[in-house]
PDB file of C-alpha atoms in Angstrom:
ATOM      1  CA  UNK A 230       0.000   0.000   0.000  1.00 94.00           C
ATOM      2  CA  UNK A 231       1.606   3.227  -1.171  1.00 96.00           C
ATOM      3  CA  UNK A 232       0.992   6.950  -0.921  1.00 96.00           C
ATOM      4  CA  UNK A 233       1.605   8.672  -4.267  1.00 96.00           C
ATOM      5  CA  UNK A 234       1.306  12.360  -5.257  1.00 94.00           C
ATOM      6  CA  UNK A 235      -0.186  11.483  -8.665  1.00 95.00           C
ATOM      7  CA  UNK A 236      -3.823  11.863  -9.673  1.00 95.00           C
ATOM      8  CA  UNK A 237      -5.567   8.480  -9.486  1.00 97.00           C
ATOM      9  CA  UNK A 238      -8.109   7.338 -12.053  1.00 96.00           C
ATOM     10  CA  UNK A 239      -9.131   4.115 -13.783  1.00 97.00           C
ATOM     11  CA  UNK A 240      -6.856   2.733 -16.505  1.00 96.00           C
ATOM     12  CA  UNK A 241      -3.997   5.171 -15.948  1.00 96.00           C
ATOM     13  CA  UNK A 242      -0.292   4.546 -15.506  1.00 95.00           C
ATOM     14  CA  UNK A 243       2.182   5.809 -12.907  1.00 94.00           C
ATOM     15  CA  UNK A 244       5.969   5.540 -12.738  1.00 94.00           C
ATOM     16  CA  UNK A 245       7.100   5.471  -9.121  1.00 94.00           C
ATOM     17  CA  UNK A 246      10.000   7.517  -7.788  1.00 91.00           C
ATOM     18  CA  UNK A 247      13.393   5.962  -7.054  1.00 91.00           C
ATOM     19  CA  UNK A 248      12.743   5.182  -3.379  1.00 90.00           C
ATOM     20  CA  UNK A 249       9.339   3.577  -3.914  1.00 93.00           C
ATOM     21  CA  UNK A 250      10.618   1.632  -6.921  1.00 93.00           C
ATOM     22  CA  UNK A 251      13.510   0.295  -4.811  1.00 91.00           C
ATOM     23  CA  UNK A 252      11.115  -0.617  -1.991  1.00 90.00           C
ATOM     24  CA  UNK A 253       8.780  -2.641  -4.219  1.00 93.00           C
ATOM     25  CA  UNK A 254      11.432  -4.259  -6.410  1.00 91.00           C
ATOM     26  CA  UNK A 255      14.258  -4.913  -3.955  1.00 89.00           C
ATOM     27  CA  UNK A 256      12.746  -4.913  -0.467  1.00 90.00           C
ATOM     28  CA  UNK A 257       9.320  -6.439  -1.133  1.00 90.00           C
ATOM     29  CA  UNK A 258      10.623  -8.276  -4.235  1.00 91.00           C
ATOM     30  CA  UNK A 259       7.344  -7.856  -6.088  1.00 90.00           C
ATOM     31  CA  UNK A 260       7.096  -9.004  -9.685  1.00 92.00           C
ATOM     32  CA  UNK A 261       5.175  -7.759 -12.709  1.00 93.00           C
ATOM     33  CA  UNK A 262       1.459  -8.392 -12.351  1.00 92.00           C
ATOM     34  CA  UNK A 263       1.407  -8.353  -8.554  1.00 93.00           C
ATOM     35  CA  UNK A 264      -1.158  -6.191  -6.789  1.00 95.00           C
ATOM     36  CA  UNK A 265      -0.674  -2.989  -4.797  1.00 96.00           C
ATOM     37  CA  UNK A 266      -3.040  -0.403  -3.324  1.00 97.00           C
ATOM     38  CA  UNK A 267      -2.543   3.330  -3.937  1.00 97.00           C
ATOM     39  CA  UNK A 268      -3.872   6.504  -2.296  1.00 97.00           C
ATOM     40  CA  UNK A 269      -3.059  10.206  -2.626  1.00 97.00           C
ATOM     41  CA  UNK A 270      -5.181  11.896   0.030  1.00 95.00           C
ATOM     42  CA  UNK A 271      -7.671  13.194  -2.549  1.00 96.00           C
ATOM     43  CA  UNK A 272      -9.054  10.404  -4.736  1.00 97.00           C
ATOM     44  CA  UNK A 273      -9.638   7.561  -2.293  1.00 97.00           C
ATOM     45  CA  UNK A 274      -7.881   4.205  -2.533  1.00 98.00           C
ATOM     46  CA  UNK A 275      -7.245   2.341  -5.797  1.00 98.00           C
ATOM     47  CA  UNK A 276      -6.344  -1.204  -6.774  1.00 98.00           C
ATOM     48  CA  UNK A 277      -3.336  -1.354  -9.084  1.00 97.00           C
ATOM     49  CA  UNK A 278      -0.731  -3.786 -10.340  1.00 96.00           C
ATOM     50  CA  UNK A 279       2.924  -3.680 -11.298  1.00 95.00           C
ATOM     51  CA  UNK A 280       3.162  -3.251 -15.051  1.00 94.00           C
ATOM     52  CA  UNK A 281       6.945  -3.088 -15.380  1.00 93.00           C
ATOM     53  CA  UNK A 282       9.819  -3.683 -12.950  1.00 91.00           C
ATOM     54  CA  UNK A 283      13.105  -2.240 -14.211  1.00 87.00           C
ATOM     55  CA  UNK A 284      16.204  -0.439 -12.963  1.00 80.00           C
ATOM     56  CA  UNK A 285      14.795   2.780 -14.401  1.00 83.00           C
ATOM     57  CA  UNK A 286      11.769   2.494 -12.126  1.00 88.00           C
ATOM     58  CA  UNK A 287       8.593   0.581 -11.412  1.00 94.00           C
ATOM     59  CA  UNK A 288       5.576   1.326 -13.608  1.00 95.00           C
ATOM     60  CA  UNK A 289       2.133   0.719 -12.149  1.00 96.00           C
ATOM     61  CA  UNK A 290      -1.240   0.368 -13.871  1.00 97.00           C
ATOM     62  CA  UNK A 291      -4.227   1.738 -11.910  1.00 97.00           C
ATOM     63  CA  UNK A 292      -7.406  -0.346 -12.179  1.00 97.00           C
ATOM     64  CA  UNK A 293     -10.428   0.504 -10.019  1.00 97.00           C
ATOM     65  CA  UNK A 294     -11.277   2.505  -6.928  1.00 98.00           C
ATOM     66  CA  UNK A 295     -11.681   0.329  -3.837  1.00 97.00           C
ATOM     67  CA  UNK A 296     -12.601   3.078  -1.339  1.00 97.00           C
ATOM     68  CA  UNK A 297     -13.863   6.635  -1.946  1.00 97.00           C
ATOM     69  CA  UNK A 298     -12.254   9.592  -0.191  1.00 96.00           C
ATOM     70  CA  UNK A 299     -14.155  10.383   2.996  1.00 93.00           C
ATOM     71  CA  UNK A 300     -14.154  13.473   5.252  1.00 92.00           C
ATOM     72  CA  UNK A 301     -11.763  13.153   8.193  1.00 92.00           C
ATOM     73  CA  UNK A 302     -11.547  15.016  11.518  1.00 92.00           C
ATOM     74  CA  UNK A 303      -9.876  18.439  11.434  1.00 96.00           C
ATOM     75  CA  UNK A 304      -7.674  17.707  14.447  1.00 97.00           C
ATOM     76  CA  UNK A 305      -4.288  19.344  15.008  1.00 98.00           C
ATOM     77  CA  UNK A 306      -1.631  18.103  17.421  1.00 98.00           C
ATOM     78  CA  UNK A 307       0.711  20.762  18.776  1.00 98.00           C
ATOM     79  CA  UNK A 308       3.555  18.984  20.546  1.00 96.00           C
ATOM     80  CA  UNK A 309       6.771  20.167  22.154  1.00 95.00           C
ATOM     81  CA  UNK A 310       9.619  18.265  20.441  1.00 93.00           C
ATOM     82  CA  UNK A 311      11.141  15.467  22.504  1.00 89.00           C
ATOM     83  CA  UNK A 312      14.125  13.192  21.906  1.00 83.00           C
ATOM     84  CA  UNK A 313      14.546  11.824  18.358  1.00 72.00           C
ATOM     85  CA  UNK A 314      13.100   8.328  18.711  1.00 80.00           C
ATOM     86  CA  UNK A 315      10.240   9.551  20.862  1.00 90.00           C
ATOM     87  CA  UNK A 316       9.165  12.377  18.539  1.00 91.00           C
ATOM     88  CA  UNK A 317       9.224   9.838  15.688  1.00 93.00           C
ATOM     89  CA  UNK A 318       6.864   7.675  17.742  1.00 94.00           C
ATOM     90  CA  UNK A 319       4.603  10.686  18.388  1.00 95.00           C
ATOM     91  CA  UNK A 320       4.347  11.332  14.625  1.00 96.00           C
ATOM     92  CA  UNK A 321       3.598   7.671  13.911  1.00 97.00           C
ATOM     93  CA  UNK A 322       0.952   7.151  16.597  1.00 97.00           C
ATOM     94  CA  UNK A 323      -0.719  10.529  16.065  1.00 97.00           C
ATOM     95  CA  UNK A 324      -1.089   9.675  12.374  1.00 98.00           C
ATOM     96  CA  UNK A 325      -2.635   6.324  13.253  1.00 97.00           C
ATOM     97  CA  UNK A 326      -5.057   8.099  15.610  1.00 96.00           C
ATOM     98  CA  UNK A 327      -6.221  10.471  12.873  1.00 96.00           C
ATOM     99  CA  UNK A 328      -4.621  13.906  13.276  1.00 97.00           C
ATOM    100  CA  UNK A 329      -4.813  16.238  10.295  1.00 97.00           C
ATOM    101  CA  UNK A 330      -1.779  18.381  11.216  1.00 98.00           C
ATOM    102  CA  UNK A 331       1.358  17.941  13.338  1.00 98.00           C
ATOM    103  CA  UNK A 332       2.854  21.183  14.611  1.00 98.00           C
ATOM    104  CA  UNK A 333       6.086  21.071  16.679  1.00 96.00           C
ATOM    105  CA  UNK A 334       5.951  23.898  19.219  1.00 96.00           C
ATOM    106  CA  UNK A 335       8.954  25.151  21.188  1.00 96.00           C
ATOM    107  CA  UNK A 336       8.260  25.941  24.849  1.00 95.00           C
ATOM    108  CA  UNK A 337      10.595  27.286  27.538  1.00 93.00           C
ATOM    109  CA  UNK A 338      11.428  23.797  28.781  1.00 92.00           C
ATOM    110  CA  UNK A 339      11.696  22.092  25.393  1.00 92.00           C
ATOM    111  CA  UNK A 340      14.949  20.105  25.365  1.00 87.00           C
ATOM    112  CA  UNK A 341      15.283  19.812  21.582  1.00 87.00           C
ATOM    113  CA  UNK A 342      16.329  22.908  19.656  1.00 86.00           C
ATOM    114  CA  UNK A 343      15.833  21.493  16.141  1.00 90.00           C
ATOM    115  CA  UNK A 344      13.258  19.281  14.447  1.00 93.00           C
ATOM    116  CA  UNK A 345      13.814  17.175  11.334  1.00 94.00           C
ATOM    117  CA  UNK A 346      10.458  17.821   9.684  1.00 95.00           C
ATOM    118  CA  UNK A 347      11.359  15.760   6.605  1.00 95.00           C
ATOM    119  CA  UNK A 348      11.929  12.674   8.754  1.00 94.00           C
ATOM    120  CA  UNK A 349       8.683  13.279  10.673  1.00 95.00           C
ATOM    121  CA  UNK A 350       6.753  13.698   7.416  1.00 96.00           C
ATOM    122  CA  UNK A 351       8.241  10.421   6.116  1.00 95.00           C
ATOM    123  CA  UNK A 352       7.209   8.683   9.356  1.00 96.00           C
ATOM    124  CA  UNK A 353       3.653   9.958   8.893  1.00 97.00           C
ATOM    125  CA  UNK A 354       3.524   8.657   5.313  1.00 97.00           C
ATOM    126  CA  UNK A 355       4.680   5.201   6.456  1.00 96.00           C
ATOM    127  CA  UNK A 356       2.166   5.187   9.306  1.00 97.00           C
ATOM    128  CA  UNK A 357      -0.701   6.158   6.980  1.00 97.00           C
ATOM    129  CA  UNK A 358       0.305   3.429   4.530  1.00 96.00           C
ATOM    130  CA  UNK A 359       0.331   0.850   7.330  1.00 95.00           C
ATOM    131  CA  UNK A 360      -2.883   1.836   9.139  1.00 95.00           C
ATOM    132  CA  UNK A 361      -4.918   2.222   5.922  1.00 93.00           C
ATOM    133  CA  UNK A 362      -6.039   5.809   6.429  1.00 95.00           C
ATOM    134  CA  UNK A 363      -6.740   7.731   3.228  1.00 97.00           C
ATOM    135  CA  UNK A 364      -4.740  10.889   3.893  1.00 96.00           C
ATOM    136  CA  UNK A 365      -1.414  12.165   5.200  1.00 97.00           C
ATOM    137  CA  UNK A 366      -1.300  14.738   8.011  1.00 97.00           C
ATOM    138  CA  UNK A 367       0.133  18.137   7.168  1.00 97.00           C
ATOM    139  CA  UNK A 368       3.590  18.805   8.619  1.00 97.00           C
ATOM    140  CA  UNK A 369       3.672  22.385   9.972  1.00 97.00           C
ATOM    141  CA  UNK A 370       6.866  24.374  10.415  1.00 96.00           C
ATOM    142  CA  UNK A 371       8.108  24.357  14.029  1.00 96.00           C
ATOM    143  CA  UNK A 372       7.505  27.617  15.900  1.00 96.00           C
ATOM    144  CA  UNK A 373       7.749  29.100  19.423  1.00 96.00           C
ATOM    145  CA  UNK A 374       4.606  28.818  21.554  1.00 96.00           C
ATOM    146  CA  UNK A 375       4.082  32.571  21.870  1.00 94.00           C
ATOM    147  CA  UNK A 376       4.233  33.023  18.093  1.00 95.00           C
ATOM    148  CA  UNK A 377       1.782  30.164  17.549  1.00 96.00           C
ATOM    149  CA  UNK A 378      -0.690  31.672  20.007  1.00 95.00           C
ATOM    150  CA  UNK A 379      -0.365  35.223  18.683  1.00 93.00           C
ATOM    151  CA  UNK A 380      -1.752  34.148  15.310  1.00 89.00           C
ATOM    152  CA  UNK A 381      -4.279  31.634  16.620  1.00 94.00           C
ATOM    153  CA  UNK A 382      -7.584  31.162  14.783  1.00 92.00           C
ATOM    154  CA  UNK A 383     -10.337  31.944  17.284  1.00 89.00           C
ATOM    155  CA  UNK A 384     -12.645  29.472  15.509  1.00 92.00           C
ATOM    156  CA  UNK A 385     -10.398  26.543  16.459  1.00 95.00           C
ATOM    157  CA  UNK A 386     -10.671  25.500  20.136  1.00 93.00           C
ATOM    158  CA  UNK A 387      -7.308  24.702  21.719  1.00 94.00           C
ATOM    159  CA  UNK A 388      -7.290  21.902  24.258  1.00 93.00           C
ATOM    160  CA  UNK A 389      -4.352  22.563  26.605  1.00 91.00           C
ATOM    161  CA  UNK A 390      -3.112  19.401  28.371  1.00 90.00           C
ATOM    162  CA  UNK A 391      -2.016  20.837  31.709  1.00 85.00           C
ATOM    163  CA  UNK A 392       0.005  18.333  33.714  1.00 82.00           C
ATOM    164  CA  UNK A 393      -0.294  20.479  36.870  1.00 80.00           C
ATOM    165  CA  UNK A 394      -3.766  19.087  37.497  1.00 79.00           C
ATOM    166  CA  UNK A 395      -5.415  22.511  37.730  1.00 79.00           C
ATOM    167  CA  UNK A 396      -7.598  21.980  34.651  1.00 82.00           C
ATOM    168  CA  UNK A 397     -10.932  20.233  34.208  1.00 86.00           C
ATOM    169  CA  UNK A 398     -11.162  16.511  33.307  1.00 88.00           C
ATOM    170  CA  UNK A 399     -10.725  15.962  29.572  1.00 87.00           C
ATOM    171  CA  UNK A 400     -14.093  14.194  29.207  1.00 89.00           C
ATOM    172  CA  UNK A 401     -15.862  17.204  30.756  1.00 90.00           C
ATOM    173  CA  UNK A 402     -14.125  19.623  28.410  1.00 88.00           C
ATOM    174  CA  UNK A 403     -14.776  17.541  25.295  1.00 87.00           C
ATOM    175  CA  UNK A 404     -18.480  17.220  26.111  1.00 89.00           C
ATOM    176  CA  UNK A 405     -18.809  20.998  25.703  1.00 87.00           C
ATOM    177  CA  UNK A 406     -16.783  21.279  22.468  1.00 86.00           C
ATOM    178  CA  UNK A 407     -18.805  21.462  19.252  1.00 85.00           C
ATOM    179  CA  UNK A 408     -17.860  19.020  16.470  1.00 85.00           C
ATOM    180  CA  UNK A 409     -15.479  20.575  13.948  1.00 91.00           C
ATOM    181  CA  UNK A 410     -12.081  22.184  14.237  1.00 94.00           C
ATOM    182  CA  UNK A 411      -9.981  21.245  17.266  1.00 96.00           C
ATOM    183  CA  UNK A 412      -6.347  21.406  18.383  1.00 97.00           C
ATOM    184  CA  UNK A 413      -4.550  19.658  21.239  1.00 96.00           C
ATOM    185  CA  UNK A 414      -1.405  21.082  22.868  1.00 96.00           C
ATOM    186  CA  UNK A 415       0.968  18.832  24.818  1.00 95.00           C
ATOM    187  CA  UNK A 416       4.136  20.095  26.470  1.00 90.00           C
ATOM    188  CA  UNK A 417       7.721  18.904  26.948  1.00 90.00           C
ATOM    189  CA  UNK A 418       9.161  16.458  29.491  1.00 85.00           C
ATOM    190  CA  UNK A 419       9.543  19.266  32.036  1.00 87.00           C
ATOM    191  CA  UNK A 420       6.026  20.581  31.537  1.00 89.00           C
ATOM    192  CA  UNK A 421       4.861  24.145  30.955  1.00 92.00           C
ATOM    193  CA  UNK A 422       6.123  26.975  33.153  1.00 91.00           C
ATOM    194  CA  UNK A 423       3.835  29.441  34.953  1.00 91.00           C
ATOM    195  CA  UNK A 424       4.300  32.192  32.366  1.00 93.00           C
ATOM    196  CA  UNK A 425       3.190  29.828  29.613  1.00 93.00           C
ATOM    197  CA  UNK A 426       0.147  28.734  31.595  1.00 91.00           C
ATOM    198  CA  UNK A 427      -0.771  32.387  32.087  1.00 90.00           C
ATOM    199  CA  UNK A 428      -0.325  33.054  28.374  1.00 91.00           C
ATOM    200  CA  UNK A 429      -2.525  30.103  27.498  1.00 90.00           C
ATOM    201  CA  UNK A 430      -5.177  31.190  30.004  1.00 86.00           C
ATOM    202  CA  UNK A 431      -5.382  34.578  28.258  1.00 85.00           C
TER     203      UNK A 431
END
């Protein structure tokens, strides 16, 4: 099952990029005629088969749509970057759980100073391929918390996960949130500081 950027329609052909061609031909060792599933986040999922396997690339023939594209929740995850392997796991599991956007947010106690967004985006593609969702979450550019909040869309509720215990239970909060846009903010290993809590409260 592969994510491709191409338009998907019946009886069309696609030549995969170098990495995907290598994966199918050399890692999975698929042969001409074998079946694959394709999705692009716009046209649903399609049944296809390998038409040609060559060093120059793998050509695929698209047959029929197996699942139509369906609306998905508009749910953002804002997360303070944590150590490499753990932030990779966050991207993977958040994709499996259905987020529409991952936004690394730097807080005062964030340990990591840089984020490899290309690696996180690749992790989200792999997770979407594995869990059979029909879209890939958007990868937002990392930004400081105060900058993120200064341009916040008032129509999108922000659920602030406050580890201090001073907030309301999550089930109580969610029962009062209308269906639609939503964002969840989770902090770093050391938690949010008082100034950040005050900023969020405002």
